[in-house]
Tab-separated table of C-alpha atoms and ligand atoms in Angstrom:
chain	number	residue	atom	x	y	z
A	1	MET	CA	65.156	-17.416	-1.453
A	2	LYS	CA	62.205	-19.717	-1.375
A	3	LYS	CA	61.859	-22.121	-4.236
A	4	ARG	CA	58.990	-21.663	-6.675
A	5	PHE	CA	57.188	-24.330	-8.672
A	6	GLU	CA	58.157	-24.909	-12.237
A	7	GLN	CA	55.414	-23.443	-14.429
A	8	THR	CA	54.537	-25.756	-17.271
A	9	TRP	CA	51.941	-25.959	-20.023
A	10	ARG	CA	50.510	-28.879	-21.950
A	11	TRP	CA	51.246	-28.680	-25.639
A	12	TYR	CA	49.820	-31.259	-28.041
A	13	GLY	CA	52.718	-30.862	-30.463
A	14	PRO	CA	53.177	-29.046	-33.775
A	15	ASN	CA	49.453	-29.361	-34.647
A	16	ASP	CA	48.277	-27.708	-31.436
A	17	PRO	CA	46.443	-24.466	-32.262
A	18	VAL	CA	48.234	-22.953	-29.259
A	19	SER	CA	51.811	-22.245	-30.347
A	20	LEU	CA	55.031	-22.392	-28.374
A	21	GLN	CA	55.239	-18.625	-28.759
A	22	ASP	CA	51.781	-18.290	-27.158
A	23	ILE	CA	52.974	-20.430	-24.287
A	24	LYS	CA	55.988	-18.220	-23.739
A	25	GLN	CA	53.720	-15.203	-23.659
A	26	ALA	CA	51.613	-16.922	-21.001
A	27	GLY	CA	54.753	-17.105	-18.902
A	28	ALA	CA	55.304	-20.852	-18.691
A	29	THR	CA	58.837	-22.160	-19.048
A	30	GLY	CA	58.302	-25.915	-19.193
A	31	ILE	CA	56.469	-27.970	-21.781
A	32	VAL	CA	54.368	-31.009	-21.074
A	33	THR	CA	53.898	-33.048	-24.211
A	34	ALA	CA	53.773	-36.514	-25.741
A	35	LEU	CA	54.464	-38.133	-29.083
A	36	HIS	CA	50.811	-38.573	-29.928
A	37	HIS	CA	51.662	-39.873	-33.407
A	38	ILE	CA	53.267	-43.023	-31.980
A	39	GLY	CA	50.771	-45.863	-31.603
A	40	HIS	CA	49.904	-46.964	-28.068
A	41	GLY	CA	52.313	-49.678	-27.047
A	42	ASP	CA	55.001	-48.887	-29.634
A	43	VAL	CA	58.498	-47.800	-28.684
A	44	TRP	CA	59.102	-44.047	-28.783
A	45	PRO	CA	62.061	-43.787	-31.166
A	46	LEU	CA	65.035	-41.789	-30.017
A	47	GLY	CA	64.978	-39.720	-33.212
A	48	ASP	CA	61.366	-38.630	-32.709
A	49	ILE	CA	62.035	-37.629	-29.111
A	50	GLN	CA	65.105	-35.650	-30.141
A	51	GLU	CA	63.185	-33.889	-32.886
A	52	ARG	CA	60.380	-32.849	-30.519
A	53	LYS	CA	62.901	-31.687	-27.959
A	54	ARG	CA	64.732	-29.648	-30.584
A	55	ILE	CA	61.527	-27.829	-31.609
A	56	ILE	CA	60.735	-27.019	-27.982
A	57	GLU	CA	64.228	-25.825	-27.154
A	58	GLU	CA	64.462	-23.714	-30.299
A	59	SER	CA	61.604	-21.697	-28.829
A	60	GLY	CA	63.511	-21.174	-25.614
A	61	LEU	CA	61.409	-23.641	-23.632
A	62	THR	CA	62.225	-26.944	-21.924
A	63	TRP	CA	60.504	-30.303	-22.320
A	64	SER	CA	59.919	-30.923	-18.601
A	65	VAL	CA	57.294	-33.628	-18.365
A	66	VAL	CA	55.865	-36.314	-20.614
A	67	GLU	CA	52.114	-36.642	-20.544
A	68	SER	CA	51.591	-39.444	-21.208
A	69	VAL	CA	53.449	-42.535	-22.248
A	70	PRO	CA	50.203	-44.525	-22.516
A	71	VAL	CA	50.088	-47.918	-20.869
A	72	HIS	CA	48.782	-50.408	-23.408
A	73	GLU	CA	45.581	-52.300	-22.623
A	74	ALA	CA	47.584	-55.547	-22.836
A	75	ILE	CA	49.445	-54.432	-19.702
A	76	LYS	CA	46.394	-53.129	-17.851
A	77	THR	CA	44.648	-56.435	-18.440
A	78	ARG	CA	47.876	-58.437	-18.114
A	79	ARG	CA	47.152	-60.221	-21.355
A	80	GLU	CA	49.348	-63.090	-22.548
A	81	ASP	CA	51.345	-60.795	-24.813
A	82	ALA	CA	51.873	-58.139	-22.089
A	83	GLY	CA	55.583	-58.942	-21.791
A	84	GLN	CA	56.353	-57.451	-25.189
A	85	TYR	CA	54.548	-54.230	-24.258
A	86	ILE	CA	56.488	-53.996	-21.004
A	87	GLU	CA	59.740	-54.297	-22.972
A	88	ASN	CA	58.576	-51.540	-25.336
A	89	TYR	CA	57.610	-49.330	-22.405
A	90	LYS	CA	61.006	-49.783	-20.815
A	91	GLN	CA	62.720	-48.883	-24.083
A	92	SER	CA	60.645	-45.711	-24.383
A	93	LEU	CA	61.687	-44.783	-20.845
A	94	ARG	CA	65.366	-45.379	-21.634
A	95	ASN	CA	65.086	-43.279	-24.790
A	96	LEU	CA	63.410	-40.438	-22.919
A	97	ALA	CA	66.005	-40.531	-20.165
A	98	ALA	CA	68.765	-40.478	-22.799
A	99	CYS	CA	67.276	-37.148	-23.919
A	100	GLY	CA	67.205	-35.778	-20.384
A	101	ILE	CA	63.449	-36.199	-19.851
A	102	HIS	CA	62.704	-37.867	-16.545
A	103	VAL	CA	59.132	-37.179	-15.387
A	104	ILE	CA	56.543	-39.430	-16.994
A	105	THR	CA	52.806	-39.107	-16.442
A	106	TYR	CA	50.534	-42.029	-17.173
A	107	ASN	CA	47.187	-43.350	-16.074
A	108	PHE	CA	45.765	-46.770	-15.385
A	109	MET	CA	42.144	-46.086	-16.275
A	110	PRO	CA	40.648	-48.995	-18.219
A	111	VAL	CA	39.949	-48.184	-21.877
A	112	LEU	CA	38.720	-44.638	-21.469
A	113	ASP	CA	40.825	-41.703	-20.339
A	114	TRP	CA	38.976	-38.745	-18.788
A	115	THR	CA	35.234	-38.702	-19.298
A	116	ARG	CA	32.775	-35.826	-19.649
A	117	THR	CA	29.222	-35.618	-20.962
A	118	LYS	CA	29.326	-32.063	-22.321
A	119	LEU	CA	32.223	-29.958	-23.557
A	120	ASP	CA	30.592	-26.553	-23.810
A	121	LEU	CA	28.479	-25.863	-20.734
A	122	GLU	CA	27.803	-22.164	-20.819
A	123	MET	CA	28.760	-20.243	-17.693
A	124	PRO	CA	26.743	-17.169	-16.632
A	125	ASN	CA	29.507	-14.952	-18.052
A	126	GLY	CA	29.364	-16.654	-21.488
A	127	ALA	CA	32.559	-18.714	-21.124
A	128	LYS	CA	32.308	-22.442	-21.775
A	129	ALA	CA	33.286	-25.255	-19.433
A	130	LEU	CA	33.566	-29.030	-19.455
A	131	TYR	CA	30.777	-30.810	-17.621
A	132	PHE	CA	29.998	-34.237	-16.221
A	133	ASN	CA	26.410	-35.236	-15.554
A	134	TRP	CA	25.380	-38.621	-14.151
A	135	THR	CA	21.992	-38.588	-15.868
A	136	ASP	CA	23.626	-38.205	-19.270
A	137	LEU	CA	26.197	-40.858	-18.487
A	138	ALA	CA	23.413	-43.218	-17.378
A	139	ALA	CA	21.477	-42.444	-20.585
A	140	PHE	CA	24.555	-43.388	-22.595
A	141	ASP	CA	25.171	-46.498	-20.516
A	142	LEU	CA	21.568	-47.760	-20.527
A	143	PHE	CA	20.402	-46.847	-24.016
A	144	VAL	CA	23.460	-46.401	-26.246
A	145	LEU	CA	25.949	-48.848	-24.818
A	146	LYS	CA	23.082	-51.023	-23.487
A	147	ARG	CA	25.372	-52.546	-20.868
A	148	GLU	CA	23.981	-55.583	-19.103
A	149	GLY	CA	23.083	-54.859	-15.488
A	150	ALA	CA	23.839	-51.139	-15.832
A	151	GLU	CA	20.640	-50.092	-14.057
A	152	ALA	CA	21.877	-51.520	-10.789
A	153	ASP	CA	24.868	-49.163	-10.831
A	154	TYR	CA	22.830	-45.959	-10.543
A	155	PRO	CA	20.447	-44.620	-7.907
A	156	GLU	CA	16.820	-45.050	-8.956
A	157	LYS	CA	16.425	-41.312	-9.227
A	158	ILE	CA	19.157	-41.141	-11.876
A	159	VAL	CA	17.713	-44.080	-13.856
A	160	THR	CA	14.303	-42.426	-13.945
A	161	ALA	CA	15.806	-39.104	-15.002
A	162	ALA	CA	17.937	-40.809	-17.664
A	163	LYS	CA	14.892	-42.535	-19.158
A	164	ALA	CA	12.963	-39.295	-19.288
A	165	LYS	CA	15.861	-37.355	-20.745
A	166	PHE	CA	16.774	-39.963	-23.333
A	167	SER	CA	13.215	-39.999	-24.662
A	168	THR	CA	13.644	-36.331	-25.632
A	169	TYR	CA	16.969	-36.845	-27.446
A	170	SER	CA	17.165	-36.442	-31.217
A	171	GLU	CA	19.463	-38.650	-33.308
A	172	ALA	CA	21.932	-35.769	-33.334
A	173	ASP	CA	21.854	-35.463	-29.525
A	174	ILE	CA	22.583	-39.180	-29.200
A	175	GLU	CA	25.469	-38.929	-31.654
A	176	ASP	CA	26.886	-35.940	-29.750
A	177	LEU	CA	26.682	-37.674	-26.398
A	178	LYS	CA	28.309	-40.772	-27.831
A	179	GLN	CA	31.151	-38.754	-29.270
A	180	VAL	CA	31.770	-36.814	-26.093
A	181	VAL	CA	31.816	-39.899	-23.867
A	182	LEU	CA	34.065	-41.881	-26.187
A	183	MET	CA	36.372	-38.997	-26.982
A	184	GLY	CA	40.005	-39.504	-26.185
A	185	ILE	CA	43.080	-37.322	-26.361
A	186	PRO	CA	43.179	-34.902	-29.319
A	187	SER	CA	45.127	-36.339	-32.261
A	188	GLU	CA	44.768	-39.843	-30.896
A	189	LYS	CA	42.123	-42.294	-32.052
A	190	ASP	CA	38.780	-42.218	-30.234
A	191	ILE	CA	37.608	-45.540	-28.903
A	192	SER	CA	34.745	-47.307	-30.682
A	193	LEU	CA	31.572	-48.599	-29.084
A	194	ASP	CA	32.579	-52.145	-30.087
A	195	ASP	CA	35.979	-51.883	-28.384
A	196	LEU	CA	34.309	-50.571	-25.277
A	197	GLN	CA	31.772	-53.397	-25.247
A	198	HIS	CA	34.501	-55.979	-25.598
A	199	SER	CA	36.567	-54.407	-22.808
A	200	LEU	CA	33.619	-54.444	-20.419
A	201	THR	CA	33.665	-58.237	-20.409
A	202	VAL	CA	37.420	-58.400	-19.904
A	203	TYR	CA	37.438	-55.913	-16.998
A	204	LYS	CA	34.462	-57.545	-15.323
A	205	GLU	CA	36.687	-60.561	-14.730
A	206	ILE	CA	39.601	-58.427	-13.543
A	207	GLY	CA	37.724	-56.206	-11.104
A	208	PHE	CA	39.267	-53.715	-8.656
A	209	ASP	CA	41.732	-56.106	-7.005
A	210	GLY	CA	42.895	-57.533	-10.312
A	211	LEU	CA	43.484	-54.104	-11.798
A	212	LEU	CA	45.441	-52.944	-8.748
A	213	ASP	CA	47.532	-56.131	-8.927
A	214	ASN	CA	48.214	-55.454	-12.593
A	215	LEU	CA	49.335	-51.908	-11.832
A	216	LEU	CA	51.688	-53.061	-9.074
A	217	TRP	CA	53.013	-55.765	-11.380
A	218	PHE	CA	53.652	-53.166	-14.107
A	219	LEU	CA	55.462	-50.891	-11.644
A	220	GLY	CA	57.537	-53.814	-10.394
A	221	GLU	CA	58.515	-54.704	-13.959
A	222	ILE	CA	59.703	-51.208	-14.845
A	223	ALA	CA	61.269	-50.417	-11.427
A	224	GLU	CA	64.832	-51.271	-12.351
A	225	VAL	CA	64.813	-49.241	-15.558
A	226	CYS	CA	63.292	-46.280	-13.711
A	227	GLU	CA	65.842	-46.418	-10.928
A	228	GLU	CA	68.794	-46.833	-13.291
A	229	ASN	CA	67.640	-43.931	-15.444
A	230	ASN	CA	66.335	-41.633	-12.714
A	231	ILE	CA	62.817	-41.799	-14.141
A	232	LYS	CA	59.926	-40.569	-12.019
A	233	MET	CA	56.579	-42.117	-12.826
A	234	ALA	CA	53.491	-40.051	-11.997
A	235	ILE	CA	50.112	-41.760	-12.042
A	236	HIS	CA	47.191	-39.497	-12.893
A	237	PRO	CA	44.002	-39.991	-10.860
A	238	ASP	CA	40.874	-41.425	-12.388
A	239	ASP	CA	38.758	-38.731	-13.915
A	240	PRO	CA	36.074	-38.686	-12.661
A	241	PRO	CA	37.186	-40.593	-9.558
A	242	TYR	CA	34.512	-43.293	-9.700
A	243	PRO	CA	34.073	-46.614	-11.453
A	244	ILE	CA	32.156	-45.687	-14.575
A	245	LEU	CA	30.324	-47.869	-17.108
A	246	GLY	CA	31.094	-50.841	-14.905
A	247	LEU	CA	34.856	-50.411	-15.344
A	248	PRO	CA	37.008	-50.654	-12.224
A	249	ARG	CA	39.006	-47.608	-11.139
A	250	ILE	CA	41.921	-47.802	-8.752
A	251	ALA	CA	43.325	-44.268	-8.393
A	252	SER	CA	40.367	-42.315	-7.105
A	253	ASN	CA	41.002	-41.416	-3.473
A	254	LYS	CA	43.475	-41.353	-0.602
A	255	GLU	CA	43.193	-45.064	0.189
A	256	ASP	CA	43.833	-45.993	-3.447
A	257	TYR	CA	46.887	-43.787	-3.634
A	258	LEU	CA	48.330	-45.151	-0.422
A	259	LYS	CA	47.900	-48.680	-1.767
A	260	ILE	CA	49.699	-47.668	-4.953
A	261	ILE	CA	52.647	-45.829	-3.431
A	262	ASN	CA	53.142	-48.317	-0.626
A	263	GLY	CA	52.567	-51.275	-2.961
A	264	VAL	CA	55.867	-50.531	-4.714
A	265	ASP	CA	57.543	-48.453	-2.061
A	266	LYS	CA	60.221	-46.732	-4.133
A	267	SER	CA	60.602	-43.076	-4.892
A	268	PHE	CA	60.248	-43.497	-8.673
A	269	ASN	CA	56.668	-44.630	-8.044
A	270	GLY	CA	54.861	-41.327	-7.708
A	271	VAL	CA	51.805	-39.318	-8.454
A	272	CYS	CA	50.521	-36.653	-10.802
A	273	PHE	CA	48.397	-34.760	-8.289
A	274	CYS	CA	45.343	-33.498	-10.161
A	275	THR	CA	43.213	-31.289	-7.911
A	276	GLY	CA	40.365	-31.287	-10.421
A	277	SER	CA	40.077	-35.048	-10.839
A	278	LEU	CA	40.342	-35.740	-7.121
A	279	GLY	CA	38.148	-32.738	-6.314
A	280	ALA	CA	35.292	-34.228	-8.319
A	281	GLY	CA	34.926	-37.018	-5.749
A	282	VAL	CA	32.219	-36.117	-3.248
A	283	HIS	CA	34.075	-37.873	-0.447
A	284	ASN	CA	37.520	-36.580	-1.321
A	285	ASN	CA	39.143	-33.957	0.884
A	286	VAL	CA	41.813	-32.731	-1.504
A	287	PRO	CA	44.165	-30.990	0.973
A	288	GLU	CA	44.028	-34.097	3.165
A	289	ILE	CA	45.030	-36.302	0.213
A	290	ALA	CA	47.820	-33.858	-0.667
A	291	GLU	CA	49.147	-34.034	2.887
A	292	ALA	CA	49.120	-37.848	2.843
A	293	ILE	CA	50.992	-38.341	-0.434
A	294	LYS	CA	52.910	-35.088	-1.010
A	295	HIS	CA	56.293	-36.808	-0.696
A	296	ARG	CA	55.563	-38.813	-3.849
A	297	VAL	CA	54.113	-36.043	-5.967
A	298	HIS	CA	56.293	-35.652	-9.059
A	299	PHE	CA	53.922	-33.396	-11.020
A	300	ALA	CA	50.744	-31.420	-10.323
A	301	HIS	CA	47.678	-30.377	-12.300
A	302	PHE	CA	45.899	-27.423	-10.735
A	303	ARG	CA	42.254	-27.167	-11.704
A	304	ASN	CA	38.964	-26.710	-9.909
A	305	VAL	CA	35.437	-28.122	-10.044
A	306	LYS	CA	32.012	-27.311	-8.643
A	307	LYS	CA	29.789	-30.219	-7.729
A	308	ASP	CA	26.109	-30.490	-6.916
A	309	GLU	CA	24.500	-32.901	-4.432
A	310	ASP	CA	24.243	-35.681	-7.036
A	311	GLY	CA	27.946	-35.503	-7.838
A	312	ASN	CA	27.498	-33.794	-11.212
A	313	PHE	CA	30.263	-31.260	-11.706
A	314	PHE	CA	31.502	-28.559	-14.016
A	315	GLU	CA	35.024	-27.251	-14.265
A	316	ALA	CA	35.145	-23.943	-12.437
A	317	ASP	CA	37.668	-21.105	-12.623
A	318	HIS	CA	40.912	-22.237	-11.079
A	319	LEU	CA	40.476	-20.373	-7.793
A	320	ASP	CA	36.732	-20.556	-7.605
A	321	GLY	CA	35.586	-24.131	-7.086
A	322	ASP	CA	35.085	-26.628	-4.279
A	323	VAL	CA	38.806	-27.273	-3.949
A	324	ASP	CA	40.527	-24.926	-1.526
A	325	MET	CA	43.418	-24.125	-3.836
A	326	ALA	CA	45.258	-22.013	-1.283
A	327	ALA	CA	45.222	-24.889	1.202
A	328	VAL	CA	46.561	-27.300	-1.428
A	329	LEU	CA	49.199	-24.866	-2.625
A	330	LYS	CA	50.444	-24.267	0.912
A	331	ILE	CA	51.123	-27.986	1.285
A	332	PHE	CA	53.010	-28.217	-1.992
A	333	ILE	CA	54.908	-24.955	-1.455
A	334	GLU	CA	56.268	-26.388	1.769
A	335	GLU	CA	57.049	-29.698	0.100
A	336	ASN	CA	58.760	-27.858	-2.755
A	337	GLN	CA	61.272	-26.344	-0.330
A	338	ARG	CA	62.429	-29.850	0.564
A	339	ARG	CA	63.084	-30.817	-3.049
A	340	ASP	CA	66.286	-30.604	-5.061
A	341	THR	CA	64.310	-29.787	-8.198
A	342	ALA	CA	61.152	-27.711	-8.221
A	343	ILE	CA	57.835	-29.525	-8.521
A	344	PRO	CA	56.406	-28.857	-11.986
A	345	PHE	CA	52.733	-27.924	-12.218
A	346	ARG	CA	50.498	-26.950	-15.064
A	347	PRO	CA	47.235	-25.056	-15.068
A	348	ASP	CA	44.946	-27.880	-16.081
A	349	HIS	CA	42.091	-27.099	-18.438
A	350	GLY	CA	40.535	-23.671	-18.649
A	351	HIS	CA	37.301	-22.124	-19.799
A	352	GLN	CA	36.895	-21.348	-23.445
A	353	MET	CA	36.591	-17.572	-23.221
A	354	LEU	CA	37.137	-14.233	-24.982
A	355	ASP	CA	38.608	-14.678	-28.478
A	356	ASP	CA	38.888	-18.425	-28.024
A	357	LEU	CA	35.086	-18.655	-28.226
A	358	HIS	CA	35.468	-17.924	-31.939
A	359	LYS	CA	38.207	-20.469	-32.535
A	360	ILE	CA	38.420	-24.213	-32.878
A	361	THR	CA	40.189	-25.332	-29.749
A	362	ASN	CA	40.930	-28.626	-28.020
A	363	PRO	CA	38.291	-29.101	-25.306
A	364	GLY	CA	39.730	-27.822	-22.029
A	365	TYR	CA	42.933	-26.745	-23.731
A	366	SER	CA	42.214	-23.340	-25.251
A	367	ALA	CA	44.865	-20.713	-24.534
A	368	ILE	CA	43.166	-17.889	-22.692
A	369	GLY	CA	41.363	-19.852	-19.988
A	370	ARG	CA	44.573	-21.634	-19.108
A	371	LEU	CA	46.506	-18.378	-19.211
A	372	ARG	CA	44.072	-17.020	-16.653
A	373	GLY	CA	44.554	-20.144	-14.519
A	374	LEU	CA	48.320	-19.975	-14.732
A	375	ALA	CA	48.353	-16.296	-13.815
A	376	GLU	CA	46.033	-16.837	-10.854
A	377	ILE	CA	47.977	-19.776	-9.503
A	378	ARG	CA	51.316	-18.063	-9.977
A	379	GLY	CA	49.958	-15.053	-8.098
A	380	LEU	CA	48.555	-17.180	-5.331
A	381	GLU	CA	51.887	-18.971	-4.979
A	382	LEU	CA	53.801	-15.707	-4.783
A	383	GLY	CA	51.359	-14.336	-2.237
A	384	LEU	CA	51.620	-17.420	-0.064
A	385	LEU	CA	55.413	-17.392	-0.304
A	386	SER	CA	55.802	-13.818	0.872
B	401	DNO	C1	42.900	-34.420	-19.173
B	401	DNO	C2	44.129	-34.957	-18.612
B	401	DNO	C3	44.253	-36.444	-18.875
B	401	DNO	C4	45.611	-36.899	-18.491
B	401	DNO	C5	45.880	-38.338	-18.697
B	401	DNO	C6	47.182	-38.722	-18.055
B	401	DNO	O1	42.878	-33.345	-19.581
B	401	DNO	O2	44.275	-34.600	-17.316
B	401	DNO	O3	44.089	-36.678	-20.218
B	401	DNO	O4	46.531	-36.232	-19.262
B	401	DNO	O5	44.910	-39.114	-18.175
B	401	DNO	O6	47.543	-39.976	-18.489
C-alpha cells in the first residue's frame, strides 16, 4: 500500500474558536499547535507541554507538529545576550522531545511574521480572502512608518499610486492598515510601530548576509540537541517572499533554501514547505523548488495564491491558484514513499465562507475554508496515488 501524508490542522489552543471536535469532523488526525501563552524566548515548561498534549490526546488526536517555537529577536540579530536565548531554545526542544514531539516549525523573518494589507478581500462568490497589495504596503511604509529612504525601494508607479491612495484614506482607514500590517499571530502580542522603527536600524546593519550568518549560527548551536533528541527543524519561508519595509529576508526562493540546507548539512535542518508563501514570489517556480529541496521537507503547508503583474496577490482556493498543486503533490507523494514516517501537511489558510462569514474567526484560520482545502487536497492525493 502506498503511504499517505499525515493530515494535520493548525489549532491555536483552548481559545481557538475552532474546537478539537471540529477538527476531527474535518478529518484531520494530527494537531499543529504552539504554547502561545509562553513569552517569546522563554523556556516551554514540561508541565505546560504535557497539559496541552493531554488535551489533544483526550480528543483522540495527536500533537504532530509544533508551529512555532519562535526564535527570539536576540538570536536573529545575534545580540550580546543571545547565548541565554539559545540555551532556553535548546531546553524547550529537549522538553518537547521528552513528550514525543519532534517536528518544530519556526521562521527567521525579522520582527514581523507574515504580512498582508487586507484580511477580508471579497471574492466574486462572497467568500473573503487575505490580500497583499504593494501600493498599500508602500502607503504604510512612506506615510505611516515614514521610513527613511523607503521611496527608493518601490517602482515609481507604486510610489505615485501610494501617494494618490493615501490622500483618500480616512483616519480609520489608516488605523486599519496599520493594524493589519503589524498584526502578528492570534493570542500573541502585535508589534508596535516604535519596535518596528527601532528594528529597522538594527537590521540595516545586519543585512542579508548577516541574517543568513545568524541563522546558520543558530542552527549550528542547536544541532547537537536536535540530533540527540531526534528533533526536526522546519524553517517556514518568508511571507511574502520579498524583503519588505527594508528588512532583509533570507528564505524566499530556491537559492536561499539551498544556502540554508547546505549551510548546516544535517538532516535535522529542514524546511516547512509552504506553497502559498513561495508561490507569491513572481520568480518562484514552486514545483522546481519542491524538487530541489524535497529531501529536507519535514512539514508542508498547502495553500494557493493568485498574483497580478505587479506582484499583488490574494489567497485563492487551494486548487485554483497560480501554484500547480497537482505537480507539487506528485513530488511529495513520491518523496513520502521513501520516508519512514509520513510527511505531515496542513491545509494552510482558507477563505472565510458560509457560516463562518457570520462568526469572529482568526484571519485565514476559519474552519470551513480550511475544511474545503483539506478535503480537496486529500482527494487530489488519493487520485494521484491510484
Ligand atoms: C501563517 C503562517 C505563519 C507561520 C509562521 C511559522 O499563517 O504560515 O504564521 O506559522 O511564520 O513560524
